[in-house]
GROMACS .gro file of C-alpha atoms in nm:
model
  362
    1MET     CA    1   0.000   0.000  -0.001
    2GLU     CA    2   0.146   0.328  -0.111
    3LYS     CA    3   0.175   0.600   0.142
    4ASN     CA    4  -0.031   0.907   0.075
    5GLN     CA    5   0.206   1.185  -0.017
    6ALA     CA    6   0.121   1.538   0.082
    7PRO     CA    7   0.074   1.763  -0.218
    8ASN     CA    8   0.364   1.996  -0.289
    9PRO     CA    9   0.287   2.344  -0.170
   10LYS     CA   10   0.243   2.598  -0.447
   11THR     CA   11   0.548   2.811  -0.494
   12THR     CA   12   0.525   3.189  -0.491
   13ARG     CA   13   0.810   3.219  -0.743
   14SER     CA   14   0.566   3.345  -1.006
   15LYS     CA   15   0.493   3.657  -0.797
   16TRP     CA   16   0.710   3.957  -0.872
   17GLN     CA   17   0.928   4.087  -0.596
   18LEU     CA   18   1.061   4.441  -0.571
   19PHE     CA   19   1.421   4.343  -0.639
   20GLU     CA   20   1.315   4.145  -0.943
   21VAL     CA   21   1.161   4.461  -1.083
   22ILE     CA   22   1.476   4.655  -1.002
   23GLY     CA   23   1.685   4.380  -1.162
   24ILE     CA   24   1.482   4.390  -1.484
   25LEU     CA   25   1.522   4.768  -1.499
   26LEU     CA   26   1.897   4.734  -1.448
   27VAL     CA   27   1.921   4.473  -1.724
   28PHE     CA   28   1.739   4.691  -1.978
   29GLY     CA   29   1.918   5.003  -1.854
   30SER     CA   30   2.256   4.834  -1.903
   31LEU     CA   31   2.161   4.718  -2.252
   32PHE     CA   32   2.044   5.071  -2.339
   33LEU     CA   33   2.376   5.218  -2.224
   34LEU     CA   34   2.578   4.956  -2.412
   35ILE     CA   35   2.393   5.039  -2.735
   36PHE     CA   36   2.355   5.418  -2.717
   37ALA     CA   37   2.632   5.524  -2.473
   38PRO     CA   38   2.892   5.243  -2.462
   39HIS     CA   39   3.154   5.452  -2.284
   40SER     CA   40   2.929   5.564  -1.998
   41LEU     CA   41   2.987   5.255  -1.781
   42SER     CA   42   3.365   5.288  -1.810
   43GLU     CA   43   3.335   5.660  -1.732
   44LEU     CA   44   3.130   5.576  -1.422
   45PHE     CA   45   3.394   5.328  -1.311
   46ASN     CA   46   3.676   5.577  -1.370
   47THR     CA   47   3.491   5.850  -1.181
   48ILE     CA   48   3.447   5.623  -0.881
   49ILE     CA   49   3.814   5.512  -0.894
   50LYS     CA   50   3.930   5.876  -0.903
   51GLU     CA   51   3.718   5.946  -0.599
   52VAL     CA   52   3.822   5.643  -0.396
   53LYS     CA   53   4.194   5.630  -0.483
   54PRO     CA   54   4.311   5.958  -0.321
   55ILE     CA   55   4.148   5.866   0.010
   56VAL     CA   56   4.235   5.496   0.026
   57VAL     CA   57   4.584   5.512  -0.124
   58ASP     CA   58   4.712   5.863  -0.054
   59ILE     CA   59   4.570   5.897   0.295
   60PHE     CA   60   4.539   5.547   0.444
   61LEU     CA   61   4.813   5.350   0.264
   62THR     CA   62   5.098   5.586   0.183
   63SER     CA   63   5.061   5.864   0.445
   64GLU     CA   64   5.096   5.869   0.821
   65VAL     CA   65   4.725   5.805   0.880
   66GLY     CA   66   4.739   5.432   0.818
   67ILE     CA   67   5.046   5.392   1.037
   68ALA     CA   68   4.882   5.609   1.304
   69ILE     CA   69   4.589   5.368   1.321
   70ILE     CA   70   4.816   5.069   1.380
   71VAL     CA   71   5.021   5.262   1.634
   72SER     CA   72   4.707   5.382   1.814
   73VAL     CA   73   4.593   5.024   1.861
   74ILE     CA   74   4.934   4.936   2.007
   75VAL     CA   75   4.921   5.237   2.239
   76GLY     CA   76   4.568   5.160   2.344
   77ARG     CA   77   4.642   4.797   2.424
   78LEU     CA   78   4.953   4.893   2.618
   79LEU     CA   79   4.753   5.146   2.822
   80GLU     CA   80   4.493   4.879   2.887
   81ARG     CA   81   4.766   4.635   2.995
   82LEU     CA   82   4.915   4.894   3.231
   83GLY     CA   83   4.585   4.947   3.413
   84PHE     CA   84   4.463   5.261   3.237
   85THR     CA   85   4.106   5.133   3.206
   86ASP     CA   86   4.080   5.034   3.572
   87GLY     CA   87   4.218   5.376   3.669
   88LEU     CA   88   3.953   5.552   3.457
   89ILE     CA   89   3.678   5.339   3.613
   90ARG     CA   90   3.783   5.441   3.965
   91ILE     CA   91   3.777   5.809   3.869
   92PHE     CA   92   3.440   5.806   3.695
   93VAL     CA   93   3.246   5.563   3.918
   94PRO     CA   94   3.137   5.839   4.162
   95ILE     CA   95   3.020   6.072   3.880
   96MET     CA   96   2.837   5.807   3.683
   97LYS     CA   97   2.687   5.662   4.003
   98TRP     CA   98   2.532   6.002   4.064
   99PHE     CA   99   2.393   5.996   3.706
  100ARG     CA  100   2.281   5.630   3.748
  101ILE     CA  101   2.488   5.520   3.446
  102ASN     CA  102   2.744   5.241   3.405
  103PRO     CA  103   3.084   5.421   3.431
  104SER     CA  104   3.228   5.218   3.144
  105VAL     CA  105   3.045   5.450   2.897
  106ILE     CA  106   3.328   5.700   2.947
  107ILE     CA  107   3.602   5.465   2.830
  108PRO     CA  108   3.555   5.489   2.448
  109SER     CA  109   3.576   5.872   2.458
  110VAL     CA  110   3.903   5.872   2.649
  111TYR     CA  111   4.062   5.604   2.431
  112ASN     CA  112   3.942   5.802   2.128
  113ILE     CA  113   4.123   6.117   2.241
  114LEU     CA  114   4.445   5.931   2.316
  115GLY     CA  115   4.446   5.711   2.010
  116ASP     CA  116   4.201   5.655   1.729
  117ILE     CA  117   3.827   5.611   1.696
  118ASN     CA  118   3.864   5.269   1.539
  119ALA     CA  119   4.102   5.152   1.811
  120ALA     CA  120   3.866   5.295   2.069
  121GLY     CA  121   3.584   5.077   1.940
  122LYS     CA  122   3.803   4.769   1.914
  123ILE     CA  123   3.924   4.807   2.272
  124SER     CA  124   3.617   4.956   2.442
  125GLY     CA  125   3.345   4.735   2.292
  126PRO     CA  126   3.452   4.420   2.481
  127ILE     CA  127   3.508   4.629   2.797
  128LEU     CA  128   3.146   4.752   2.788
  129VAL     CA  129   3.021   4.398   2.742
  130LYS     CA  130   3.243   4.275   3.025
  131ALA     CA  131   3.112   4.558   3.246
  132LYS     CA  132   2.755   4.437   3.168
  133ALA     CA  133   2.654   4.770   3.018
  134THR     CA  134   2.301   4.761   2.878
  135LYS     CA  135   2.241   4.819   2.508
  136ALA     CA  136   2.125   5.172   2.590
  137GLU     CA  137   2.448   5.239   2.776
  138GLN     CA  138   2.656   5.101   2.488
  139LYS     CA  139   2.473   5.340   2.255
  140ILE     CA  140   2.541   5.627   2.496
  141ALA     CA  141   2.909   5.532   2.492
  142ILE     CA  142   2.916   5.553   2.111
  143ALA     CA  143   2.734   5.887   2.095
  144ALA     CA  144   2.970   6.030   2.362
  145MET     CA  145   3.271   5.896   2.176
  146ILE     CA  146   3.172   6.093   1.865
  147GLN     CA  147   3.210   6.415   2.068
  148SER     CA  148   3.586   6.370   2.112
  149PRO     CA  149   3.866   6.404   1.852
  150GLN     CA  150   3.954   6.080   1.683
  151SER     CA  151   4.317   6.183   1.650
  152PHE     CA  152   4.552   6.361   1.888
  153ALA     CA  153   4.708   6.527   1.583
  154THR     CA  154   4.372   6.689   1.503
  155PHE     CA  155   4.362   6.834   1.852
  156VAL     CA  156   4.719   6.973   1.832
  157LEU     CA  157   4.677   7.122   1.483
  158GLY     CA  158   4.350   7.274   1.596
  159LEU     CA  159   4.527   7.450   1.883
  160ILE     CA  160   4.778   7.591   1.634
  161ALA     CA  161   4.494   7.725   1.420
  162LEU     CA  162   4.327   7.888   1.722
  163THR     CA  163   4.658   8.058   1.813
  164ALA     CA  164   4.697   8.187   1.456
  165PHE     CA  165   4.357   8.360   1.490
  166ASN     CA  166   4.432   8.487   1.845
  167ILE     CA  167   4.151   8.280   1.995
  168THR     CA  168   4.185   8.174   2.360
  169ALA     CA  169   4.200   7.798   2.350
  170LEU     CA  170   4.157   7.672   2.711
  171PRO     CA  171   3.785   7.756   2.765
  172LEU     CA  172   3.703   7.620   2.417
  173VAL     CA  173   3.891   7.295   2.476
  174ILE     CA  174   3.720   7.243   2.813
  175LEU     CA  175   3.369   7.316   2.683
  176SER     CA  176   3.398   7.141   2.349
  177ILE     CA  177   3.599   6.826   2.437
  178PHE     CA  178   3.596   6.745   2.806
  179VAL     CA  179   3.256   6.871   2.922
  180PRO     CA  180   3.061   6.669   2.656
  181ILE     CA  181   3.219   6.345   2.785
  182ILE     CA  182   3.013   6.398   3.101
  183VAL     CA  183   2.715   6.599   2.976
  184VAL     CA  184   2.622   6.389   2.671
  185PRO     CA  185   2.576   6.062   2.868
  186PHE     CA  186   2.362   6.249   3.122
  187ILE     CA  187   2.140   6.408   2.852
  188LEU     CA  188   2.096   6.085   2.656
  189SER     CA  189   2.024   5.880   2.969
  190ARG     CA  190   1.740   6.116   3.051
  191THR     CA  191   1.594   6.137   2.699
  192ILE     CA  192   1.662   5.875   2.432
  193TYR     CA  193   1.851   5.594   2.606
  194ARG     CA  194   1.691   5.551   2.948
  195ASP     CA  195   1.774   5.188   3.018
  196THR     CA  196   2.065   5.267   3.249
  197LYS     CA  197   2.154   5.150   3.596
  198THR     CA  198   2.375   5.240   3.887
  199VAL     CA  199   2.684   5.024   3.915
  200ASP     CA  200   2.908   5.010   4.224
  201LEU     CA  201   3.281   4.958   4.185
  202GLU     CA  202   3.255   4.618   4.358
  203GLU     CA  203   3.015   4.498   4.086
  204LEU     CA  204   3.264   4.565   3.805
  205PRO     CA  205   3.536   4.321   3.704
  206ARG     CA  206   3.897   4.424   3.657
  207PHE     CA  207   3.976   4.515   3.300
  208THR     CA  208   4.355   4.489   3.298
  209PRO     CA  209   4.454   4.175   3.100
  210ASN     CA  210   4.724   3.932   3.211
  211THR     CA  211   4.895   3.899   2.874
  212ARG     CA  212   5.273   3.936   2.856
  213PHE     CA  213   5.399   4.274   2.740
  214LEU     CA  214   5.578   4.145   2.426
  215GLN     CA  215   5.269   3.944   2.335
  216THR     CA  216   5.058   4.258   2.387
  217ILE     CA  217   5.276   4.462   2.152
  218PHE     CA  218   5.292   4.211   1.868
  219SER     CA  219   4.930   4.099   1.889
  220SER     CA  220   4.807   4.461   1.899
  221ALA     CA  221   5.019   4.545   1.594
  222ARG     CA  222   4.856   4.257   1.406
  223GLU     CA  223   4.516   4.369   1.534
  224GLY     CA  224   4.581   4.722   1.410
  225ALA     CA  225   4.680   4.597   1.063
  226GLU     CA  226   4.364   4.386   1.044
  227LEU     CA  227   4.159   4.685   1.151
  228LEU     CA  228   4.314   4.902   0.880
  229PHE     CA  229   4.297   4.659   0.589
  230LEU     CA  230   3.985   4.456   0.667
  231ILE     CA  231   3.753   4.720   0.816
  232ILE     CA  232   3.866   5.080   0.766
  233ILE     CA  233   3.975   5.077   0.402
  234PRO     CA  234   3.671   4.879   0.279
  235ALA     CA  235   3.440   5.115   0.472
  236VAL     CA  236   3.609   5.425   0.329
  237ALA     CA  237   3.600   5.281  -0.024
  238ALA     CA  238   3.225   5.211   0.011
  239VAL     CA  239   3.143   5.567   0.121
  240PHE     CA  240   3.348   5.731  -0.152
  241PHE     CA  241   3.206   5.488  -0.405
  242PHE     CA  242   2.869   5.653  -0.355
  243ILE     CA  243   3.024   6.002  -0.371
  244GLY     CA  244   3.185   5.909  -0.703
  245ALA     CA  245   2.854   5.778  -0.834
  246LEU     CA  246   2.681   6.102  -0.733
  247LYS     CA  247   2.953   6.300  -0.912
  248PHE     CA  248   2.900   6.093  -1.228
  249ILE     CA  249   2.524   6.155  -1.216
  250GLY     CA  250   2.592   6.527  -1.175
  251VAL     CA  251   2.417   6.594  -0.846
  252TRP     CA  252   2.721   6.607  -0.617
  253SER     CA  253   2.801   6.973  -0.698
  254VAL     CA  254   2.450   7.070  -0.585
  255ILE     CA  255   2.488   6.869  -0.265
  256GLU     CA  256   2.831   7.024  -0.201
  257SER     CA  257   2.711   7.382  -0.249
  258SER     CA  258   2.408   7.321  -0.029
  259LEU     CA  259   2.633   7.171   0.240
  260SER     CA  260   2.857   7.479   0.221
  261SER     CA  261   2.561   7.712   0.280
  262ILE     CA  262   2.437   7.505   0.572
  263LEU     CA  263   2.781   7.500   0.737
  264THR     CA  264   2.814   7.877   0.708
  265TYR     CA  265   2.471   7.919   0.867
  266LEU     CA  266   2.583   7.690   1.152
  267SER     CA  267   2.893   7.913   1.210
  268ILE     CA  268   3.134   7.658   1.060
  269GLU     CA  269   3.393   7.763   0.801
  270PRO     CA  270   3.257   7.588   0.488
  271SER     CA  271   3.571   7.477   0.300
  272THR     CA  272   3.739   7.314   0.602
  273GLY     CA  273   3.402   7.192   0.733
  274ILE     CA  274   3.346   6.996   0.411
  275VAL     CA  275   3.698   6.851   0.439
  276SER     CA  276   3.616   6.740   0.795
  277ILE     CA  277   3.291   6.581   0.686
  278LEU     CA  278   3.415   6.407   0.372
  279ALA     CA  279   3.791   6.351   0.402
  280ALA     CA  280   3.990   6.401   0.722
  281PRO     CA  281   3.949   6.642   1.018
  282THR     CA  282   4.328   6.651   1.060
  283LEU     CA  283   4.362   6.788   0.709
  284ALA     CA  284   4.083   7.038   0.779
  285VAL     CA  285   4.246   7.196   1.084
  286ALA     CA  286   4.578   7.204   0.899
  287GLN     CA  287   4.406   7.403   0.621
  288LEU     CA  288   4.236   7.625   0.875
  289THR     CA  289   4.568   7.779   0.973
  290ASP     CA  290   4.632   7.882   0.611
  291LEU     CA  291   4.309   8.080   0.573
  292ALA     CA  292   4.310   8.457   0.559
  293SER     CA  293   4.329   8.622   0.900
  294ASN     CA  294   4.022   8.836   0.834
  295ILE     CA  295   3.787   8.538   0.851
  296ASP     CA  296   3.505   8.555   1.108
  297PRO     CA  297   3.645   8.402   1.431
  298ARG     CA  298   3.318   8.223   1.507
  299LEU     CA  299   3.365   8.019   1.188
  300VAL     CA  300   3.710   7.917   1.316
  301VAL     CA  301   3.564   7.813   1.650
  302GLY     CA  302   3.287   7.615   1.481
  303SER     CA  303   3.537   7.442   1.250
  304PHE     CA  304   3.760   7.350   1.543
  305VAL     CA  305   3.470   7.195   1.733
  306LEU     CA  306   3.345   7.005   1.429
  307ALA     CA  307   3.689   6.873   1.337
  308ASN     CA  308   3.748   6.745   1.690
  309SER     CA  309   3.477   6.483   1.655
  310GLY     CA  310   3.412   6.140   1.507
  311LEU     CA  311   3.411   6.265   1.147
  312PRO     CA  312   3.449   6.204   0.852
  313LEU     CA  313   3.130   6.042   0.728
  314SER     CA  314   3.320   5.729   0.623
  315VAL     CA  315   3.389   5.674   0.994
  316ILE     CA  316   3.029   5.739   1.102
  317PHE     CA  317   2.863   5.528   0.832
  318GLY     CA  318   3.132   5.267   0.775
  319GLN     CA  319   3.407   5.211   1.028
  320VAL     CA  320   3.219   5.269   1.355
  321PRO     CA  321   2.924   5.037   1.274
  322VAL     CA  322   3.150   4.758   1.148
  323THR     CA  323   3.398   4.786   1.433
  324TRP     CA  324   3.141   4.808   1.713
  325ALA     CA  325   2.912   4.540   1.570
  326GLU     CA  326   3.206   4.298   1.592
  327SER     CA  327   3.322   4.397   1.940
  328SER     CA  328   3.007   4.496   2.132
  329GLY     CA  329   2.658   4.370   2.198
  330LEU     CA  330   2.502   4.591   1.929
  331ASN     CA  331   2.428   4.529   1.564
  332GLU     CA  332   2.538   4.767   1.287
  333ARG     CA  333   2.199   4.941   1.264
  334GLU     CA  334   2.197   5.017   1.640
  335VAL     CA  335   2.556   5.143   1.627
  336LEU     CA  336   2.483   5.365   1.328
  337GLY     CA  337   2.181   5.520   1.497
  338ALA     CA  338   2.384   5.607   1.807
  339ALA     CA  339   2.667   5.747   1.594
  340ILE     CA  340   2.427   5.972   1.399
  341ILE     CA  341   2.275   6.100   1.724
  342GLY     CA  342   2.627   6.178   1.850
  343MET     CA  343   2.706   6.361   1.527
  344VAL     CA  344   2.390   6.571   1.551
  345LEU     CA  345   2.485   6.670   1.904
  346ARG     CA  346   2.831   6.765   1.778
  347PHE     CA  347   2.690   6.996   1.509
  348ILE     CA  348   2.472   7.159   1.774
  349THR     CA  349   2.774   7.207   2.000
  350ALA     CA  350   2.973   7.366   1.715
  351CYS     CA  351   2.690   7.603   1.633
  352VAL     CA  352   2.623   7.706   1.995
  353LEU     CA  353   2.991   7.761   2.083
  354GLY     CA  354   3.055   7.940   1.756
  355TYR     CA  355   2.773   8.187   1.810
  356PHE     CA  356   2.776   8.241   2.184
  357LEU     CA  357   3.129   8.157   2.313
  358THR     CA  358   3.336   8.331   2.044
  359PRO     CA  359   3.283   8.686   2.179
  360PHE     CA  360   3.453   8.581   2.504
  361LEU     CA  361   3.750   8.416   2.331
  362VAL     CA  362   3.866   8.690   2.091
   0.00000   0.00000   0.00000
C-alpha cells in the first residue's frame, strides 16, 4: 500500500518581488547604455576610482594616517595592559553613580582622544560587554565617543589654528571636548537611552589583561593591521564609491554647495568643514591655519569643534558600525543610529559655541 504523499505546496516564485523589478530595470538600462552610450559605464567606473583612490591610497596607505591607526591600537592595548582602564573606572564611578549610568560609557571617549576612533571601538566594545553595560548604555558610549577628537594630531593642529587667529584655547577645549564626555551621557540617559543602571565599583570586574607585554605589543600590531585593511579601508571605499557615483550623475556639486551654505549658517567655516565631513578632520584643521586672518572668528571656533569629533562620514557610516558590531553587543543598525545622534549633538555644540562663546574668546 502506497503512502499518501502530501501535495507539494504551491510556490510563490511566479509573484514579482521588488528586487526582481529593479533587476529587470537594471538589465534593460545596461543594454540601453551599451547600445547608445557604450563609454558611460567605463566613465562611471573611472569617476568612482578617481574618488576612492586619493582617500584609500594617498591617505590610508601611503601617508601617516594608516600607520597612526596601527600605532594607536598598540598604544591603546599597552595602556589597557598597564591598568589605564581600571584607573579611569575608579575616577568616573562616583560621577556616573550620581547619574545612574554604568561608568564604562566613558572609556571609548578617552581612548578616542588618546588614540584613534577605530582603536577605541576595538578596545572599548569588549570592555562595555564585560562591564555588563546595557544596550542603551553602549549606545550612549558611542554617541559620547563621537564628541571627542579621533586623532590627537587633530587636537594639536587645531590649537595651532586657534593661536593663529588669536583665539583663547583653554575655555574652548574644556567646553567642546571634556565637558561633553560627562554631559552627553547624562542628557541621553534622561531622553533617548533611558535603560541605564547604577553600578558600584565592587560589581565591576577588573579590565587589565594578564597577557605578557611582548605578546601585547605584537598581537596589537597585528590587530591594528587587520583593523586598517579589513575594516577601515573597505568602509572608506564604500562611502566614496557613492560620492563618485553622485559626481558621475551630476548631483554632487548641488549637494556640496548646499552643504557649504548650511555650514556657514551653523557658524562653521565651509571649506574646512566639508573637508572634515568628507575627508579628514586633521587635514581640515591644517588648512584652517592657512586661511586669511580676516575670517570671522566664530567660523574658526565652529570648524575647530566640528573637526574634533568622530568625522568624517566614512567613519560614522562605515568604520564605527562595522567595528562596534564585531566587538560589542550591538548590531550595525543600532551602532549607526547612536553614531548619528552623536554627530547631530556635535553639530549643535559647534553652532552654539561658535555663536555664543566666540565673543569671550577673541
